[in-house]
Short mmCIF file of C-alpha atoms in Angstrom, two decimals:
data_model
loop_
_atom_site.label_atom_id
_atom_site.label_comp_id
_atom_site.label_asym_id
_atom_site.label_seq_id
_atom_site.Cartn_x
_atom_site.Cartn_y
_atom_site.Cartn_z
CA ASN E 19 -64.80 47.69 -0.07
CA ASN E 20 -63.52 50.35 -2.36
CA ILE E 21 -64.91 52.14 -5.63
CA HIS E 22 -62.71 54.40 -7.88
CA TYR E 23 -63.97 56.52 -10.76
CA ASP E 24 -61.35 57.27 -13.56
CA GLU E 25 -62.45 60.72 -15.00
CA THR E 26 -60.03 60.27 -17.95
CA GLU E 27 -61.14 56.86 -19.06
CA LYS E 28 -64.58 57.35 -17.78
CA THR E 29 -64.77 53.95 -16.01
CA ILE E 30 -65.53 52.86 -12.55
CA LEU E 31 -63.18 50.15 -10.58
CA ILE E 32 -65.01 48.30 -7.88
CA VAL E 33 -62.74 46.33 -5.44
CA GLY E 34 -64.41 43.88 -2.91
CA GLU E 35 -64.73 40.71 -0.99
CA TYR E 36 -67.53 38.08 -1.52
CA SER E 37 -68.52 34.75 -0.16
CA GLY E 38 -70.51 32.14 -2.20
CA SER E 39 -71.35 33.86 -5.42
CA VAL E 40 -71.37 37.66 -6.70
CA GLY E 41 -72.91 38.75 -10.03
CA LEU E 42 -70.78 41.25 -11.85
CA GLY E 43 -72.74 42.18 -14.99
CA GLU E 44 -73.00 39.05 -17.32
CA LYS E 45 -70.07 37.34 -15.21
CA SER E 46 -70.91 35.34 -12.09
CA LEU E 47 -67.97 34.39 -9.62
CA GLU E 48 -68.09 31.45 -7.23
CA SER E 49 -65.73 31.91 -3.96
CA LEU E 50 -63.40 29.01 -3.47
CA GLY E 51 -62.64 29.51 0.05
CA GLY E 52 -64.35 31.59 2.74
CA ASN E 53 -63.97 35.06 1.22
CA ASP E 54 -62.51 35.66 -2.14
CA ILE E 55 -61.68 39.00 -3.64
CA PHE E 56 -62.80 40.74 -6.97
CA LEU E 57 -62.05 43.65 -9.08
CA ALA E 58 -64.59 44.79 -11.58
CA ASN E 59 -63.96 47.51 -14.24
CA LEU E 60 -67.18 48.93 -15.45
CA ASN E 61 -68.06 51.67 -17.97
CA GLU E 62 -70.42 54.67 -17.40
CA SER E 63 -73.40 52.45 -18.25
CA TYR E 64 -72.37 49.99 -15.76
CA GLU E 65 -71.24 47.35 -18.40
CA SER E 66 -68.53 45.08 -17.25
CA LEU E 67 -65.22 45.93 -19.13
CA TRP E 68 -63.23 43.13 -17.15
CA THR E 69 -63.39 41.24 -13.96
CA LYS E 70 -60.50 39.52 -11.87
CA GLU E 71 -60.81 37.28 -8.99
CA ILE E 72 -58.06 36.55 -6.46
CA GLY E 73 -58.33 34.36 -3.27
CA SER E 74 -57.19 31.16 -1.65
CA LEU E 75 -58.80 28.13 -0.07
CA GLY E 76 -59.33 30.29 3.14
CA ARG E 77 -60.89 33.39 4.13
CA ASP E 78 -59.10 36.28 2.23
CA GLU E 79 -59.20 39.94 3.04
CA ILE E 80 -58.46 43.43 1.40
CA LYS E 81 -56.15 45.31 3.57
CA ALA E 82 -55.30 48.33 1.57
CA VAL E 83 -55.96 49.65 -1.97
CA HIS E 84 -54.16 52.47 -3.81
CA TYR E 85 -54.86 53.68 -7.42
CA GLU E 86 -52.12 55.23 -9.59
CA GLY E 87 -53.01 56.02 -13.18
CA GLU E 88 -54.57 52.97 -14.72
CA ASP E 89 -52.80 50.70 -12.11
CA THR E 90 -54.28 49.35 -8.98
CA PHE E 91 -52.21 48.19 -6.11
CA LEU E 92 -53.58 45.90 -3.47
CA ALA E 93 -52.44 44.44 0.05
CA ILE E 94 -54.33 41.31 0.60
CA ASN E 95 -54.29 38.67 3.42
CA LEU E 96 -54.76 35.28 1.95
CA GLY E 97 -56.18 32.89 4.65
CA GLY E 98 -55.32 29.69 3.18
CA GLU E 99 -52.87 27.62 0.85
CA GLY E 100 -52.70 28.04 -2.79
CA ILE E 101 -53.42 31.16 -4.64
CA ILE E 102 -56.58 31.32 -7.20
CA GLU E 103 -56.42 33.88 -9.76
CA ASP E 104 -59.11 34.11 -12.28
CA GLY E 105 -60.20 30.69 -11.73
CA LYS E 106 -56.73 29.04 -12.02
CA MET E 107 -54.75 27.52 -9.12
CA SER E 108 -51.07 28.64 -8.98
CA ASP E 109 -48.26 26.74 -7.56
CA SER E 110 -47.67 29.36 -5.08
CA GLU E 111 -47.95 28.40 -1.28
CA GLY E 112 -50.20 31.20 -0.63
CA GLY E 113 -51.33 32.18 3.00
CA GLY E 114 -50.10 35.69 4.34
CA LEU E 115 -49.86 39.14 3.01
CA ILE E 116 -49.45 39.59 -0.73
CA LEU E 117 -48.94 42.70 -2.55
CA TYR E 118 -50.52 43.01 -6.13
CA ARG E 119 -50.11 45.42 -8.92
CA ILE E 120 -53.01 44.96 -11.47
CA ASP E 121 -52.80 46.81 -14.66
CA GLY E 122 -55.69 48.89 -16.60
CA GLU E 123 -56.74 45.80 -18.52
CA GLY E 124 -56.90 43.52 -15.26
CA ASN E 125 -53.64 41.79 -15.70
CA THR E 126 -51.49 41.05 -12.67
CA ALA E 127 -48.20 43.04 -13.40
CA TRP E 128 -46.64 41.44 -10.31
CA ASN E 129 -47.35 40.12 -6.87
CA ILE E 130 -44.92 39.94 -3.76
CA LYS E 131 -45.40 37.72 -0.75
CA ILE E 132 -44.48 39.78 2.32
CA SER E 133 -45.23 37.16 5.16
CA GLY E 134 -45.91 33.72 5.43
CA THR E 135 -47.14 31.77 8.66
CA ILE E 136 -50.59 32.54 9.60
CA ASP E 137 -51.05 32.74 13.43
CA THR E 138 -54.55 34.16 13.50
CA GLN E 139 -57.05 35.44 11.27
CA TRP E 140 -55.66 38.88 11.77
CA MET E 141 -51.82 38.32 12.27
CA HIS E 142 -49.65 37.00 9.47
CA GLY E 143 -45.87 36.02 10.04
CA GLY E 144 -45.38 38.64 12.60
CA VAL E 145 -47.00 41.41 10.64
CA ARG E 146 -50.11 42.97 12.10
CA SER E 147 -52.25 43.01 9.05
CA GLY E 148 -55.10 45.22 10.39
CA PHE E 149 -52.51 48.09 10.17
CA ILE E 150 -51.31 48.38 6.57
CA GLY E 151 -50.98 51.56 4.44
CA LEU E 152 -50.08 51.86 0.74
CA GLY E 153 -48.73 54.78 -1.02
CA TYR E 154 -47.15 55.70 -4.36
CA ASP E 155 -44.74 58.51 -5.41
CA LYS E 156 -42.23 58.91 -8.21
CA GLY E 157 -42.38 55.44 -9.53
CA SER E 158 -42.11 53.72 -6.10
CA LEU E 159 -44.75 51.84 -3.95
CA TYR E 160 -44.65 52.32 -0.12
CA MET E 161 -46.04 49.98 2.29
CA MET E 162 -46.41 50.65 5.99
CA PHE E 163 -47.12 48.00 8.48
CA LYS E 164 -46.83 47.13 12.22
CA THR E 165 -45.19 43.93 13.56
CA PHE E 166 -46.63 42.14 16.65
CA ALA E 167 -43.59 39.63 17.22
CA GLU E 168 -40.01 39.39 16.01
CA THR E 169 -40.09 38.13 12.61
CA LYS E 170 -38.47 38.35 8.99
CA VAL E 171 -40.26 40.20 6.15
CA LEU E 172 -38.34 39.72 2.74
CA GLY E 173 -35.30 38.49 4.59
CA TYR E 174 -35.01 41.63 6.78
CA PRO E 175 -35.22 40.82 10.59
CA LEU E 176 -37.74 42.87 12.18
CA GLU E 177 -38.37 43.79 15.89
CA LYS E 178 -41.54 43.31 17.96
CA ASP E 179 -44.18 46.13 18.14
CA LYS E 180 -42.48 48.48 15.62
CA VAL E 181 -43.88 50.32 12.56
CA TYR E 182 -42.00 49.76 9.29
CA LEU E 183 -42.03 51.29 5.88
CA CYS E 184 -41.10 49.26 2.84
CA LYS E 185 -40.17 50.69 -0.67
CA PHE E 186 -40.75 48.96 -3.86
CA SER E 187 -39.83 49.75 -7.45
CA ASP E 188 -42.49 49.97 -10.26
CA LYS E 189 -41.32 46.34 -11.20
CA GLY E 190 -42.22 45.00 -7.60
CA LYS E 191 -38.38 44.87 -6.50
CA ASN E 192 -37.89 45.68 -2.76
CA ILE E 193 -35.63 48.49 -2.59
CA TRP E 194 -35.72 49.02 1.34
#
């Protein structure tokens, strides 16, 4: 879905979706749901430096990717319950739109659940997930999205058919 070349580190970061299995260098990943998500960081000889998998027991989709320095920001729709990260199931409820910040070593710096109830494959908790943008400026992450119904996102009531912009700090705290 997305490839980023870091000229300073001379590395290639690939972000994508897969179902079944995918071979990434010496490592092979098996999806646990319909689609899962992977990140693979390769050197210029295409040797794997690290890989990361994120997904749920349902069909998962990448909606936006933004690179800032060594960090990668992802907006992901998780299509089912439970969050699977690097082969381990977390106790998080999963399902819905989740923002991730992945550091240059492949570790999750933070993740934030934006919405919860899954209404259809494309609409999650009132947020139209097909319309998501990510940007980063002066230590803050910005996410833009459109609602399809009255809903609450991060505790804020939102109106139907409006475009909203959220601002998050470097630590993943919602500012507005």
